C-alpha positions as a Markdown table, in Angstrom:
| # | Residue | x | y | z |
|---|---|---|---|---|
| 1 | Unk | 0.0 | 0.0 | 0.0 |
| 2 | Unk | 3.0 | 2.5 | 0.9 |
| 3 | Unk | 4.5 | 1.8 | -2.7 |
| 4 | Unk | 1.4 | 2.5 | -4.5 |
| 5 | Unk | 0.8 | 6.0 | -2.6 |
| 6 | Unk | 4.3 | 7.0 | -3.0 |
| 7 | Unk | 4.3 | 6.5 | -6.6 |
| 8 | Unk | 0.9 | 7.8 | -7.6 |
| 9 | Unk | 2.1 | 10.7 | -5.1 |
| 10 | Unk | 5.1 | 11.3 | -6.9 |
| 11 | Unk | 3.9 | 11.1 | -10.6 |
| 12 | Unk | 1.1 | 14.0 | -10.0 |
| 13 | Unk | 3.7 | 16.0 | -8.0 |
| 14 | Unk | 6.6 | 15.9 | -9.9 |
| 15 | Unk | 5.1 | 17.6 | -13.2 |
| 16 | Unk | 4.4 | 20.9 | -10.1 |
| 17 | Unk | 8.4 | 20.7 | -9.5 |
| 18 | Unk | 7.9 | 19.0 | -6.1 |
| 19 | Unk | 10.0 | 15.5 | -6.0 |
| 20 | Unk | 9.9 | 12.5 | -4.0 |
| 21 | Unk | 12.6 | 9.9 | -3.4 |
| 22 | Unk | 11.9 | 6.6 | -4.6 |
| 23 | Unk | 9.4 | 3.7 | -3.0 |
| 24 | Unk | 12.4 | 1.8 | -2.1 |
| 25 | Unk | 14.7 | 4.3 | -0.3 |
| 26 | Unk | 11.4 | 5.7 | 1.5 |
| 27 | Unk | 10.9 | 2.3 | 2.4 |
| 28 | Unk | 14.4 | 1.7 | 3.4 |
| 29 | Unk | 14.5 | 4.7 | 5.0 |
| 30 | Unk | 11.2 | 4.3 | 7.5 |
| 31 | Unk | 11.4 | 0.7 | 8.2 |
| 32 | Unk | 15.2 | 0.6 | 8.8 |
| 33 | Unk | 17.5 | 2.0 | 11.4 |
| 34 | Unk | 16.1 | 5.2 | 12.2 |
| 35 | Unk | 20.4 | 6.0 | 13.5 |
| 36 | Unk | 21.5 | 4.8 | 10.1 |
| 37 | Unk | 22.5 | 7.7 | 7.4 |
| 38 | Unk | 20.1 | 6.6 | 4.8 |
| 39 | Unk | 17.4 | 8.0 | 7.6 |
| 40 | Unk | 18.6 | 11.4 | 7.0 |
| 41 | Unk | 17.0 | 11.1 | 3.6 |
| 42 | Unk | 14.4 | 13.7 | 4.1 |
| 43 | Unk | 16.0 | 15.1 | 7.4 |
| 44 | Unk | 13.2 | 12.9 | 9.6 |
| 45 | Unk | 13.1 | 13.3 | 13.3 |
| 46 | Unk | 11.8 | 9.9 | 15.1 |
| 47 | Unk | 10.7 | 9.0 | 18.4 |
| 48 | Unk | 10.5 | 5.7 | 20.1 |
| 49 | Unk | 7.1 | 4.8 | 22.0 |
| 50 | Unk | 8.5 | 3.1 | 25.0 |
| 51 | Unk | 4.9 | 1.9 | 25.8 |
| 52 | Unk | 3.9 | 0.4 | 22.1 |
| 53 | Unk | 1.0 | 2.3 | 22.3 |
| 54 | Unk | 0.7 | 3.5 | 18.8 |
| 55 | Unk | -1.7 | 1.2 | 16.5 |
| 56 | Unk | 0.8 | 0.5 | 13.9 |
| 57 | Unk | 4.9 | 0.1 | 14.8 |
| 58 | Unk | 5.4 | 2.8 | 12.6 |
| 59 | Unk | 3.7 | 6.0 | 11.9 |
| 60 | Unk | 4.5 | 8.8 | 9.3 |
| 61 | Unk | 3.5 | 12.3 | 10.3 |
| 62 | Unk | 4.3 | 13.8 | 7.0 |
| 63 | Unk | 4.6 | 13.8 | 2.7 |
| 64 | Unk | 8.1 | 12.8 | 1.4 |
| 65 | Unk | 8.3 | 15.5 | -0.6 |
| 66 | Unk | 11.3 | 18.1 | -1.3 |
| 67 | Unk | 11.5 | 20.9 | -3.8 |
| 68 | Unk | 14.7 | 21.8 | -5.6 |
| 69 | Unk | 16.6 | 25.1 | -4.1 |
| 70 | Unk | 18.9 | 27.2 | -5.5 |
| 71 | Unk | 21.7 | 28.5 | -3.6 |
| 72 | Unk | 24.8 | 30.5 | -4.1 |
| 73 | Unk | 27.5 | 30.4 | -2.5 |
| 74 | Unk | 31.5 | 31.7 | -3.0 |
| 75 | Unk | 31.6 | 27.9 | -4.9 |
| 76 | Unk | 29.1 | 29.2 | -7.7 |
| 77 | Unk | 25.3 | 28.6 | -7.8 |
| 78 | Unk | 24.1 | 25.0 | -6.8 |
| 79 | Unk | 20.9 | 23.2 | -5.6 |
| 80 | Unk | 19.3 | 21.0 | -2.5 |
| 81 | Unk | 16.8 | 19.3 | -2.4 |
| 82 | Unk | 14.4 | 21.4 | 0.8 |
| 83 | Unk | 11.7 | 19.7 | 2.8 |
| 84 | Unk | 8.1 | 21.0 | 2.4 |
| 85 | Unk | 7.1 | 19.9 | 5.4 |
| 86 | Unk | 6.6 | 22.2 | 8.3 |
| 87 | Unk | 7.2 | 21.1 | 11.2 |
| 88 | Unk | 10.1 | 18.9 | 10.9 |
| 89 | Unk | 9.2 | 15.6 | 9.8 |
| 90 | Unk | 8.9 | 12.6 | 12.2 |
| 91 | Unk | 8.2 | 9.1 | 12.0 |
| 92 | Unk | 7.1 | 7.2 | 15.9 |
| 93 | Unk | 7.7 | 3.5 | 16.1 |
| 94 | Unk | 6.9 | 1.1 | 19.0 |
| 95 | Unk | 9.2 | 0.2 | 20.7 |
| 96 | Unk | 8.6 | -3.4 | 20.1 |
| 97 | Unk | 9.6 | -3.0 | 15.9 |
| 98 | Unk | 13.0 | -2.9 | 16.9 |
| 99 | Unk | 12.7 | -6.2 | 18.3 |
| 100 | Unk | 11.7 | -7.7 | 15.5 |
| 101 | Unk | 13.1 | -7.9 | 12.2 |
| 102 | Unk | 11.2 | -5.8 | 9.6 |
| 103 | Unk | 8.6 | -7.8 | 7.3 |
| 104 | Unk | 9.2 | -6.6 | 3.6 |
């Protein structure tokens, strides 16, 4: 279900300029290591639920999307890739998920 929403999301986005990483780095990204690098991919805050009281062992509170920036700097004019989401992104998992391998 997460793959299909992310790519319908991302087809009708991307012709308005806004982007959105691919279903298997998203997926990567929430279900994995939320220490690892590949979780900075849309600079995500997480929290743990010591109590596994959330309905789901993980839960999104945002849209994976990004817009492309310019910036210039003393190096010459580049681009990044800025979070639309406002407040910081977070994902919550239960505690529990990490006790458990993820199911794919």
């Amino acid at each position: 279900m997460l793959y299909d929403i992310f790519s319908i999301t991302k087809k009708t986005c991307s012709s308005l300029g806004i982007h959105c990483p691919d279903s298997l780095s998203l997926y990567d990204s929430i279900t994995g290591d939320p220490y690892a690098e590949k979780s900075k991919l849309l600079e995500m805050d997480f929290e743990i639920d010591e109590d596994n009281s959330l309905s789901h062992d993980i839960i999104i509170t945002f849209l994976p999307y990004t817009v492309t920036v310019p910036t210039f700097t003393w190096e010459g004019p580049s681009t990044y890739e800025m979070s639309v989401n406002n407040p910081k992104p977070k994902i919550w998992y239960n505690k529990s998920y990490f006790q458990k391998p993820p199911v794919k």
